[in-house]
Amino acid sequence: QKVCILALDISASVRRAMSASVRRAIDAKIENGDYYDAQQMVKTAFRRLGAKGQLAAAFDFCVHSAGELSRAGEHDLAADLGKDLVDALVSAKAAPSSENLGLVEKLVAGIPAHAAVVAKYRLLNSALKWSAGESSHGHPQLHRLAAESYLAEEDFGKCQNHFVYCGDGPALAAMVRRWRRKGYANEQDLFSLRVLLMLLALNDAMTARTFLNDIAGDVISDGGKLSEESEAPQPV
């Protein structure tokens, strides 16, 4: 698969900061399928822009290039650029503003479920550490991004571990409904109980209340058989 970076897709700040020859060289590498070489050229250009203090252009260029690599199916290379992005945010002592969080979200959004799993979650963990100045556990927006990524892969345990920091009881309830279909009917209430105890341990009574209000109306079937919606037993 061949992908060409279009100049119109690159922000005006990047076009001003980078020479046309560099952009053309990267375009050619991607178009010819030389994805690793293209990524290395992006890394070099990214570092040079950062060294010149052109951080906004550097960040935009990194996210744009990662998107092009993802569209070519090179998700590991894209996630690796994301790690460079977070490292640069840390080095610049950039705050986890909505704009900077949006950069991480946009980059991760290009990586589909089950792709570049190790690199993607390494990137998200690094981003959470960077954002820990905003919250001791990391920014809720990044926890939601991680939770939704795990949810798309049906890794419910890890999804839960991030959703509890999002302050979103109804979203937690929706996740639990999906997860408990995989358990025995006489264990399904334990899925809800576990989440509720986690929220109370975090002293998040408000989210615990909205979660409980949302999940409390569900009818749990009795007995030890699998419910009709259950897919396979998965003991809590």
PDB file of N, CA and C in Angstrom, residues 22-123:
ATOM      1  N   VAL A  22      12.579  18.795   2.192  1.00  0.00           N
ATOM      2  CA  VAL A  22      12.467  17.785   3.246  1.00  0.00           C
ATOM      3  C   VAL A  22      11.106  17.113   3.166  1.00  0.00           C
ATOM      4  N   ARG A  23      10.061  17.892   2.993  1.00  0.00           N
ATOM      5  CA  ARG A  23       8.724  17.319   2.891  1.00  0.00           C
ATOM      6  C   ARG A  23       8.627  16.379   1.693  1.00  0.00           C
ATOM      7  N   ARG A  24       9.200  16.800   0.564  1.00  0.00           N
ATOM      8  CA  ARG A  24       9.152  15.955  -0.636  1.00  0.00           C
ATOM      9  C   ARG A  24       9.913  14.647  -0.419  1.00  0.00           C
ATOM     10  N   ALA A  25      11.052  14.719   0.283  1.00  0.00           N
ATOM     11  CA  ALA A  25      11.842  13.514   0.526  1.00  0.00           C
ATOM     12  C   ALA A  25      11.069  12.521   1.396  1.00  0.00           C
ATOM     13  N   ILE A  26      10.379  13.024   2.400  1.00  0.00           N
ATOM     14  CA  ILE A  26       9.581  12.140   3.260  1.00  0.00           C
ATOM     15  C   ILE A  26       8.415  11.565   2.478  1.00  0.00           C
ATOM     16  N   ASP A  27       7.756  12.417   1.666  1.00  0.00           N
ATOM     17  CA  ASP A  27       6.657  11.962   0.811  1.00  0.00           C
ATOM     18  C   ASP A  27       7.114  10.799  -0.072  1.00  0.00           C
ATOM     19  N   ALA A  28       8.283  10.957  -0.665  1.00  0.00           N
ATOM     20  CA  ALA A  28       8.784   9.948  -1.598  1.00  0.00           C
ATOM     21  C   ALA A  28       9.048   8.627  -0.884  1.00  0.00           C
ATOM     22  N   LYS A  29       9.611   8.693   0.315  1.00  0.00           N
ATOM     23  CA  LYS A  29       9.877   7.470   1.076  1.00  0.00           C
ATOM     24  C   LYS A  29       8.574   6.723   1.364  1.00  0.00           C
ATOM     25  N   ILE A  30       7.550   7.450   1.791  1.00  0.00           N
ATOM     26  CA  ILE A  30       6.275   6.803   2.106  1.00  0.00           C
ATOM     27  C   ILE A  30       5.623   6.257   0.844  1.00  0.00           C
ATOM     28  N   GLU A  31       5.670   7.037  -0.220  1.00  0.00           N
ATOM     29  CA  GLU A  31       5.061   6.606  -1.481  1.00  0.00           C
ATOM     30  C   GLU A  31       5.724   5.343  -2.011  1.00  0.00           C
ATOM     31  N   ASN A  32       7.029   5.197  -1.765  1.00  0.00           N
ATOM     32  CA  ASN A  32       7.764   4.023  -2.244  1.00  0.00           C
ATOM     33  C   ASN A  32       7.740   2.857  -1.260  1.00  0.00           C
ATOM     34  N   GLY A  33       7.060   3.047  -0.127  1.00  0.00           N
ATOM     35  CA  GLY A  33       6.967   1.960   0.854  1.00  0.00           C
ATOM     36  C   GLY A  33       8.174   1.842   1.759  1.00  0.00           C
ATOM     37  N   ASP A  34       9.044   2.845   1.753  1.00  0.00           N
ATOM     38  CA  ASP A  34      10.211   2.828   2.644  1.00  0.00           C
ATOM     39  C   ASP A  34       9.818   3.466   3.984  1.00  0.00           C
ATOM     40  N   TYR A  35       8.965   2.768   4.704  1.00  0.00           N
ATOM     41  CA  TYR A  35       8.325   3.370   5.864  1.00  0.00           C
ATOM     42  C   TYR A  35       9.288   3.634   7.019  1.00  0.00           C
ATOM     43  N   TYR A  36      10.198   2.698   7.253  1.00  0.00           N
ATOM     44  CA  TYR A  36      11.147   2.915   8.353  1.00  0.00           C
ATOM     45  C   TYR A  36      12.036   4.119   8.064  1.00  0.00           C
ATOM     46  N   ASP A  37      12.538   4.204   6.830  1.00  0.00           N
ATOM     47  CA  ASP A  37      13.372   5.350   6.461  1.00  0.00           C
ATOM     48  C   ASP A  37      12.586   6.652   6.575  1.00  0.00           C
ATOM     49  N   ALA A  38      11.329   6.605   6.173  1.00  0.00           N
ATOM     50  CA  ALA A  38      10.485   7.800   6.286  1.00  0.00           C
ATOM     51  C   ALA A  38      10.336   8.207   7.743  1.00  0.00           C
ATOM     52  N   GLN A  39      10.125   7.208   8.599  1.00  0.00           N
ATOM     53  CA  GLN A  39       9.979   7.522  10.024  1.00  0.00           C
ATOM     54  C   GLN A  39      11.249   8.139  10.593  1.00  0.00           C
ATOM     55  N   GLN A  40      12.396   7.629  10.194  1.00  0.00           N
ATOM     56  CA  GLN A  40      13.658   8.180  10.694  1.00  0.00           C
ATOM     57  C   GLN A  40      13.856   9.621  10.218  1.00  0.00           C
ATOM     58  N   MET A  41      13.428   9.903   9.006  1.00  0.00           N
ATOM     59  CA  MET A  41      13.518  11.279   8.520  1.00  0.00           C
ATOM     60  C   MET A  41      12.567  12.191   9.297  1.00  0.00           C
ATOM     61  N   VAL A  42      11.394  11.669   9.619  1.00  0.00           N
ATOM     62  CA  VAL A  42      10.448  12.442  10.429  1.00  0.00           C
ATOM     63  C   VAL A  42      11.056  12.742  11.791  1.00  0.00           C
ATOM     64  N   LYS A  43      11.664  11.727  12.401  1.00  0.00           N
ATOM     65  CA  LYS A  43      12.282  11.921  13.717  1.00  0.00           C
ATOM     66  C   LYS A  43      13.351  13.019  13.668  1.00  0.00           C
ATOM     67  N   THR A  44      14.171  12.983  12.614  1.00  0.00           N
ATOM     68  CA  THR A  44      15.225  13.992  12.481  1.00  0.00           C
ATOM     69  C   THR A  44      14.626  15.388  12.323  1.00  0.00           C
ATOM     70  N   ALA A  45      13.636  15.507  11.444  1.00  0.00           N
ATOM     71  CA  ALA A  45      12.993  16.810  11.230  1.00  0.00           C
ATOM     72  C   ALA A  45      12.291  17.278  12.497  1.00  0.00           C
ATOM     73  N   PHE A  46      11.690  16.343  13.217  1.00  0.00           N
ATOM     74  CA  PHE A  46      10.990  16.661  14.466  1.00  0.00           C
ATOM     75  C   PHE A  46      11.960  17.232  15.503  1.00  0.00           C
ATOM     76  N   ARG A  47      13.112  16.581  15.632  1.00  0.00           N
ATOM     77  CA  ARG A  47      14.118  17.067  16.585  1.00  0.00           C
ATOM     78  C   ARG A  47      14.644  18.438  16.189  1.00  0.00           C
ATOM     79  N   ARG A  48      14.854  18.647  14.907  1.00  0.00           N
ATOM     80  CA  ARG A  48      15.376  19.943  14.452  1.00  0.00           C
ATOM     81  C   ARG A  48      14.382  21.067  14.715  1.00  0.00           C
ATOM     82  N   LEU A  49      13.112  20.799  14.466  1.00  0.00           N
ATOM     83  CA  LEU A  49      12.096  21.815  14.742  1.00  0.00           C
ATOM     84  C   LEU A  49      12.046  22.139  16.236  1.00  0.00           C
ATOM     85  N   GLY A  50      12.151  21.105  17.049  1.00  0.00           N
ATOM     86  CA  GLY A  50      12.155  21.316  18.492  1.00  0.00           C
ATOM     87  C   GLY A  50      13.358  22.110  18.947  1.00  0.00           C
ATOM     88  N   ALA A  51      14.528  21.813  18.365  1.00  0.00           N
ATOM     89  CA  ALA A  51      15.754  22.528  18.744  1.00  0.00           C
ATOM     90  C   ALA A  51      15.678  24.001  18.372  1.00  0.00           C
ATOM     91  N   LYS A  52      14.900  24.308  17.329  1.00  0.00           N
ATOM     92  CA  LYS A  52      14.723  25.708  16.922  1.00  0.00           C
ATOM     93  C   LYS A  52      13.653  26.417  17.741  1.00  0.00           C
ATOM     94  N   GLY A  53      13.031  25.674  18.645  1.00  0.00           N
ATOM     95  CA  GLY A  53      11.973  26.260  19.458  1.00  0.00           C
ATOM     96  C   GLY A  53      10.624  26.329  18.767  1.00  0.00           C
ATOM     97  N   GLN A  54      10.511  25.664  17.626  1.00  0.00           N
ATOM     98  CA  GLN A  54       9.251  25.683  16.881  1.00  0.00           C
ATOM     99  C   GLN A  54       8.402  24.473  17.314  1.00  0.00           C
ATOM    100  N   LEU A  55       8.000  24.501  18.561  1.00  0.00           N
ATOM    101  CA  LEU A  55       7.364  23.332  19.164  1.00  0.00           C
ATOM    102  C   LEU A  55       6.001  23.030  18.552  1.00  0.00           C
ATOM    103  N   ALA A  56       5.196  24.045  18.324  1.00  0.00           N
ATOM    104  CA  ALA A  56       3.865  23.811  17.757  1.00  0.00           C
ATOM    105  C   ALA A  56       3.970  23.122  16.398  1.00  0.00           C
ATOM    106  N   ALA A  57       4.892  23.607  15.571  1.00  0.00           N
ATOM    107  CA  ALA A  57       5.092  22.991  14.260  1.00  0.00           C
ATOM    108  C   ALA A  57       5.625  21.574  14.404  1.00  0.00           C
ATOM    109  N   ALA A  58       6.531  21.364  15.355  1.00  0.00           N
ATOM    110  CA  ALA A  58       7.096  20.031  15.578  1.00  0.00           C
ATOM    111  C   ALA A  58       6.014  19.046  15.992  1.00  0.00           C
ATOM    112  N   PHE A  59       5.164  19.466  16.926  1.00  0.00           N
ATOM    113  CA  PHE A  59       4.109  18.571  17.417  1.00  0.00           C
ATOM    114  C   PHE A  59       3.119  18.241  16.303  1.00  0.00           C
ATOM    115  N   ASP A  60       2.712  19.268  15.548  1.00  0.00           N
ATOM    116  CA  ASP A  60       1.760  19.039  14.454  1.00  0.00           C
ATOM    117  C   ASP A  60       2.345  18.100  13.409  1.00  0.00           C
ATOM    118  N   PHE A  61       3.615  18.307  13.088  1.00  0.00           N
ATOM    119  CA  PHE A  61       4.279  17.483  12.082  1.00  0.00           C
ATOM    120  C   PHE A  61       4.372  16.029  12.548  1.00  0.00           C
ATOM    121  N   CYS A  62       4.684  15.825  13.819  1.00  0.00           N
ATOM    122  CA  CYS A  62       4.803  14.473  14.365  1.00  0.00           C
ATOM    123  C   CYS A  62       3.460  13.739  14.288  1.00  0.00           C
ATOM    124  N   VAL A  63       2.393  14.410  14.700  1.00  0.00           N
ATOM    125  CA  VAL A  63       1.070  13.786  14.688  1.00  0.00           C
ATOM    126  C   VAL A  63       0.614  13.509  13.259  1.00  0.00           C
ATOM    127  N   HIS A  64       0.835  14.462  12.379  1.00  0.00           N
ATOM    128  CA  HIS A  64       0.463  14.273  10.972  1.00  0.00           C
ATOM    129  C   HIS A  64       1.214  13.084  10.368  1.00  0.00           C
ATOM    130  N   SER A  65       2.507  13.006  10.617  1.00  0.00           N
ATOM    131  CA  SER A  65       3.317  11.928  10.039  1.00  0.00           C
ATOM    132  C   SER A  65       2.917  10.572  10.606  1.00  0.00           C
ATOM    133  N   ALA A  66       2.612  10.535  11.902  1.00  0.00           N
ATOM    134  CA  ALA A  66       2.150   9.290  12.513  1.00  0.00           C
ATOM    135  C   ALA A  66       0.845   8.839  11.865  1.00  0.00           C
ATOM    136  N   GLY A  67      -0.019   9.800  11.549  1.00  0.00           N
ATOM    137  CA  GLY A  67      -1.273   9.460  10.880  1.00  0.00           C
ATOM    138  C   GLY A  67      -1.045   8.861   9.504  1.00  0.00           C
ATOM    139  N   GLU A  68      -0.085   9.396   8.789  1.00  0.00           N
ATOM    140  CA  GLU A  68       0.217   8.852   7.464  1.00  0.00           C
ATOM    141  C   GLU A  68       0.772   7.433   7.562  1.00  0.00           C
ATOM    142  N   LEU A  69       1.604   7.200   8.558  1.00  0.00           N
ATOM    143  CA  LEU A  69       2.143   5.847   8.744  1.00  0.00           C
ATOM    144  C   LEU A  69       1.042   4.878   9.156  1.00  0.00           C
ATOM    145  N   SER A  70       0.131   5.332   9.997  1.00  0.00           N
ATOM    146  CA  SER A  70      -0.988   4.469  10.387  1.00  0.00           C
ATOM    147  C   SER A  70      -1.862   4.138   9.181  1.00  0.00           C
ATOM    148  N   ARG A  71      -2.116   5.136   8.337  1.00  0.00           N
ATOM    149  CA  ARG A  71      -2.928   4.868   7.151  1.00  0.00           C
ATOM    150  C   ARG A  71      -2.248   3.880   6.217  1.00  0.00           C
ATOM    151  N   ALA A  72      -0.933   3.789   6.316  1.00  0.00           N
ATOM    152  CA  ALA A  72      -0.201   2.802   5.515  1.00  0.00           C
ATOM    153  C   ALA A  72      -0.115   1.451   6.221  1.00  0.00           C
ATOM    154  N   GLY A  73      -0.718   1.362   7.408  1.00  0.00           N
ATOM    155  CA  GLY A  73      -0.688   0.112   8.161  1.00  0.00           C
ATOM    156  C   GLY A  73       0.534  -0.064   9.032  1.00  0.00           C
ATOM    157  N   GLU A  74       1.355   0.973   9.134  1.00  0.00           N
ATOM    158  CA  GLU A  74       2.587   0.898   9.932  1.00  0.00           C
ATOM    159  C   GLU A  74       2.318   1.472  11.330  1.00  0.00           C
ATOM    160  N   HIS A  75       1.505   0.756  12.087  1.00  0.00           N
ATOM    161  CA  HIS A  75       1.034   1.273  13.367  1.00  0.00           C
ATOM    162  C   HIS A  75       2.128   1.297  14.437  1.00  0.00           C
ATOM    163  N   ASP A  76       3.046   0.350  14.395  1.00  0.00           N
ATOM    164  CA  ASP A  76       4.146   0.373  15.368  1.00  0.00           C
ATOM    165  C   ASP A  76       5.027   1.599  15.163  1.00  0.00           C
ATOM    166  N   LEU A  77       5.298   1.931  13.911  1.00  0.00           N
ATOM    167  CA  LEU A  77       6.099   3.123  13.634  1.00  0.00           C
ATOM    168  C   LEU A  77       5.362   4.384  14.065  1.00  0.00           C
ATOM    169  N   ALA A  78       4.046   4.388  13.876  1.00  0.00           N
ATOM    170  CA  ALA A  78       3.249   5.541  14.294  1.00  0.00           C
ATOM    171  C   ALA A  78       3.265   5.691  15.804  1.00  0.00           C
ATOM    172  N   ALA A  79       3.104   4.574  16.530  1.00  0.00           N
ATOM    173  CA  ALA A  79       3.106   4.632  17.989  1.00  0.00           C
ATOM    174  C   ALA A  79       4.468   5.060  18.524  1.00  0.00           C
ATOM    175  N   ASP A  80       5.512   4.658  17.827  1.00  0.00           N
ATOM    176  CA  ASP A  80       6.857   5.065  18.235  1.00  0.00           C
ATOM    177  C   ASP A  80       7.034   6.573  18.087  1.00  0.00           C
ATOM    178  N   LEU A  81       6.479   7.145  17.040  1.00  0.00           N
ATOM    179  CA  LEU A  81       6.503   8.607  16.907  1.00  0.00           C
ATOM    180  C   LEU A  81       5.705   9.251  18.039  1.00  0.00           C
ATOM    181  N   GLY A  82       4.631   8.589  18.453  1.00  0.00           N
ATOM    182  CA  GLY A  82       3.849   9.106  19.571  1.00  0.00           C
ATOM    183  C   GLY A  82       4.654   9.157  20.851  1.00  0.00           C
ATOM    184  N   LYS A  83       5.492   8.157  21.052  1.00  0.00           N
ATOM    185  CA  LYS A  83       6.364   8.160  22.233  1.00  0.00           C
ATOM    186  C   LYS A  83       7.329   9.339  22.170  1.00  0.00           C
ATOM    187  N   ASP A  84       7.848   9.634  20.972  1.00  0.00           N
ATOM    188  CA  ASP A  84       8.715  10.807  20.801  1.00  0.00           C
ATOM    189  C   ASP A  84       7.953  12.090  21.110  1.00  0.00           C
ATOM    190  N   LEU A  85       6.691  12.134  20.689  1.00  0.00           N
ATOM    191  CA  LEU A  85       5.863  13.305  20.973  1.00  0.00           C
ATOM    192  C   LEU A  85       5.735  13.530  22.473  1.00  0.00           C
ATOM    193  N   VAL A  86       5.434  12.474  23.215  1.00  0.00           N
ATOM    194  CA  VAL A  86       5.273  12.605  24.670  1.00  0.00           C
ATOM    195  C   VAL A  86       6.593  12.991  25.318  1.00  0.00           C
ATOM    196  N   ASP A  87       7.681  12.389  24.868  1.00  0.00           N
ATOM    197  CA  ASP A  87       8.997  12.748  25.418  1.00  0.00           C
ATOM    198  C   ASP A  87       9.281  14.234  25.204  1.00  0.00           C
ATOM    199  N   ALA A  88       8.886  14.744  24.038  1.00  0.00           N
ATOM    200  CA  ALA A  88       9.104  16.166  23.752  1.00  0.00           C
ATOM    201  C   ALA A  88       8.215  17.045  24.635  1.00  0.00           C
ATOM    202  N   LEU A  89       6.993  16.604  24.886  1.00  0.00           N
ATOM    203  CA  LEU A  89       6.102  17.346  25.788  1.00  0.00           C
ATOM    204  C   LEU A  89       6.687  17.401  27.193  1.00  0.00           C
ATOM    205  N   VAL A  90       7.276  16.290  27.615  1.00  0.00           N
ATOM    206  CA  VAL A  90       7.912  16.246  28.942  1.00  0.00           C
ATOM    207  C   VAL A  90       9.106  17.192  28.977  1.00  0.00           C
ATOM    208  N   SER A  91       9.955  17.105  27.956  1.00  0.00           N
ATOM    209  CA  SER A  91      11.162  17.944  27.917  1.00  0.00           C
ATOM    210  C   SER A  91      10.811  19.427  27.882  1.00  0.00           C
ATOM    211  N   ALA A  92       9.735  19.759  27.185  1.00  0.00           N
ATOM    212  CA  ALA A  92       9.315  21.157  27.077  1.00  0.00           C
ATOM    213  C   ALA A  92       8.546  21.623  28.312  1.00  0.00           C
ATOM    214  N   LYS A  93       8.311  20.687  29.246  1.00  0.00           N
ATOM    215  CA  LYS A  93       7.505  20.978  30.442  1.00  0.00           C
ATOM    216  C   LYS A  93       6.145  21.545  30.044  1.00  0.00           C
ATOM    217  N   ALA A  94       5.607  20.959  28.975  1.00  0.00           N
ATOM    218  CA  ALA A  94       4.304  21.399  28.463  1.00  0.00           C
ATOM    219  C   ALA A  94       3.195  20.902  29.371  1.00  0.00           C
ATOM    220  N   ALA A  95       2.249  21.748  29.629  1.00  0.00           N
ATOM    221  CA  ALA A  95       1.119  21.390  30.483  1.00  0.00           C
ATOM    222  C   ALA A  95       0.161  20.470  29.730  1.00  0.00           C
ATOM    223  N   PRO A  96      -0.567  19.617  30.448  1.00  0.00           N
ATOM    224  CA  PRO A  96      -1.569  18.770  29.789  1.00  0.00           C
ATOM    225  C   PRO A  96      -2.822  19.573  29.451  1.00  0.00           C
ATOM    226  N   SER A  97      -2.648  20.549  28.591  1.00  0.00           N
ATOM    227  CA  SER A  97      -3.756  21.383  28.152  1.00  0.00           C
ATOM    228  C   SER A  97      -4.650  20.590  27.207  1.00  0.00           C
ATOM    229  N   SER A  98      -5.834  21.114  26.928  1.00  0.00           N
ATOM    230  CA  SER A  98      -6.741  20.424  26.007  1.00  0.00           C
ATOM    231  C   SER A  98      -6.099  20.271  24.631  1.00  0.00           C
ATOM    232  N   GLU A  99      -5.313  21.278  24.238  1.00  0.00           N
ATOM    233  CA  GLU A  99      -4.648  21.205  22.932  1.00  0.00           C
ATOM    234  C   GLU A  99      -3.594  20.094  22.908  1.00  0.00           C
ATOM    235  N   ASN A 100      -2.777  20.009  23.956  1.00  0.00           N
ATOM    236  CA  ASN A 100      -1.736  18.992  23.998  1.00  0.00           C
ATOM    237  C   ASN A 100      -2.317  17.596  24.180  1.00  0.00           C
ATOM    238  N   LEU A 101      -3.355  17.485  24.986  1.00  0.00           N
ATOM    239  CA  LEU A 101      -4.029  16.194  25.130  1.00  0.00           C
ATOM    240  C   LEU A 101      -4.647  15.769  23.802  1.00  0.00           C
ATOM    241  N   GLY A 102      -5.144  16.755  23.054  1.00  0.00           N
ATOM    242  CA  GLY A 102      -5.724  16.459  21.751  1.00  0.00           C
ATOM    243  C   GLY A 102      -4.714  15.892  20.775  1.00  0.00           C
ATOM    244  N   LEU A 103      -3.460  16.311  20.892  1.00  0.00           N
ATOM    245  CA  LEU A 103      -2.416  15.763  20.025  1.00  0.00           C
ATOM    246  C   LEU A 103      -2.252  14.268  20.254  1.00  0.00           C
ATOM    247  N   VAL A 104      -2.215  13.873  21.532  1.00  0.00           N
ATOM    248  CA  VAL A 104      -2.066  12.456  21.866  1.00  0.00           C
ATOM    249  C   VAL A 104      -3.295  11.678  21.400  1.00  0.00           C
ATOM    250  N   GLU A 105      -4.467  12.240  21.634  1.00  0.00           N
ATOM    251  CA  GLU A 105      -5.711  11.572  21.222  1.00  0.00           C
ATOM    252  C   GLU A 105      -5.752  11.359  19.712  1.00  0.00           C
ATOM    253  N   LYS A 106      -5.391  12.381  18.979  1.00  0.00           N
ATOM    254  CA  LYS A 106      -5.435  12.280  17.516  1.00  0.00           C
ATOM    255  C   LYS A 106      -4.472  11.212  17.014  1.00  0.00           C
ATOM    256  N   LEU A 107      -3.286  11.148  17.614  1.00  0.00           N
ATOM    257  CA  LEU A 107      -2.302  10.162  17.177  1.00  0.00           C
ATOM    258  C   LEU A 107      -2.783   8.747  17.491  1.00  0.00           C
ATOM    259  N   VAL A 108      -3.279   8.540  18.712  1.00  0.00           N
ATOM    260  CA  VAL A 108      -3.720   7.198  19.110  1.00  0.00           C
ATOM    261  C   VAL A 108      -4.962   6.776  18.322  1.00  0.00           C
ATOM    262  N   ALA A 109      -5.806   7.741  17.970  1.00  0.00           N
ATOM    263  CA  ALA A 109      -7.031   7.419  17.237  1.00  0.00           C
ATOM    264  C   ALA A 109      -6.751   6.739  15.903  1.00  0.00           C
ATOM    265  N   GLY A 110      -5.566   6.962  15.345  1.00  0.00           N
ATOM    266  CA  GLY A 110      -5.229   6.349  14.064  1.00  0.00           C
ATOM    267  C   GLY A 110      -4.784   4.905  14.178  1.00  0.00           C
ATOM    268  N   ILE A 111      -4.601   4.423  15.410  1.00  0.00           N
ATOM    269  CA  ILE A 111      -4.136   3.048  15.623  1.00  0.00           C
ATOM    270  C   ILE A 111      -5.329   2.182  16.011  1.00  0.00           C
ATOM    271  N   PRO A 112      -5.732   1.247  15.173  1.00  0.00           N
ATOM    272  CA  PRO A 112      -6.940   0.462  15.452  1.00  0.00           C
ATOM    273  C   PRO A 112      -6.735  -0.564  16.558  1.00  0.00           C
ATOM    274  N   ALA A 113      -7.844  -1.121  17.016  1.00  0.00           N
ATOM    275  CA  ALA A 113      -7.802  -2.160  18.048  1.00  0.00           C
ATOM    276  C   ALA A 113      -6.941  -3.330  17.595  1.00  0.00           C
ATOM    277  N   HIS A 114      -6.198  -3.875  18.550  1.00  0.00           N
ATOM    278  CA  HIS A 114      -5.337  -5.051  18.357  1.00  0.00           C
ATOM    279  C   HIS A 114      -4.087  -4.764  17.519  1.00  0.00           C
ATOM    280  N   ALA A 115      -3.868  -3.509  17.149  1.00  0.00           N
ATOM    281  CA  ALA A 115      -2.672  -3.155  16.373  1.00  0.00           C
ATOM    282  C   ALA A 115      -1.651  -2.490  17.281  1.00  0.00           C
ATOM    283  N   ALA A 116      -0.379  -2.802  17.057  1.00  0.00           N
ATOM    284  CA  ALA A 116       0.727  -2.169  17.796  1.00  0.00           C
ATOM    285  C   ALA A 116       0.442  -2.131  19.294  1.00  0.00           C
ATOM    286  N   VAL A 117      -0.026  -3.252  19.836  1.00  0.00           N
ATOM    287  CA  VAL A 117      -0.504  -3.281  21.222  1.00  0.00           C
ATOM    288  C   VAL A 117       0.576  -2.846  22.207  1.00  0.00           C
ATOM    289  N   VAL A 118       1.764  -3.410  22.106  1.00  0.00           N
ATOM    290  CA  VAL A 118       2.830  -3.080  23.065  1.00  0.00           C
ATOM    291  C   VAL A 118       3.219  -1.609  22.947  1.00  0.00           C
ATOM    292  N   ALA A 119       3.469  -1.157  21.724  1.00  0.00           N
ATOM    293  CA  ALA A 119       3.905   0.228  21.513  1.00  0.00           C
ATOM    294  C   ALA A 119       2.797   1.221  21.867  1.00  0.00           C
ATOM    295  N   LYS A 120       1.561   0.876  21.549  1.00  0.00           N
ATOM    296  CA  LYS A 120       0.443   1.793  21.816  1.00  0.00           C
ATOM    297  C   LYS A 120       0.259   2.024  23.313  1.00  0.00           C
ATOM    298  N   TYR A 121       0.307   0.947  24.101  1.00  0.00           N
ATOM    299  CA  TYR A 121       0.078   1.121  25.535  1.00  0.00           C
ATOM    300  C   TYR A 121       1.315   1.652  26.255  1.00  0.00           C
ATOM    301  N   ARG A 122       2.481   1.435  25.664  1.00  0.00           N
ATOM    302  CA  ARG A 122       3.678   2.092  26.203  1.00  0.00           C
ATOM    303  C   ARG A 122       3.545   3.601  26.036  1.00  0.00           C
ATOM    304  N   LEU A 123       3.048   4.002  24.867  1.00  0.00           N
ATOM    305  CA  LEU A 123       2.800   5.421  24.600  1.00  0.00           C
ATOM    306  C   LEU A 123       1.769   5.989  25.582  1.00  0.00           C
TER     307      LEU A 123
END
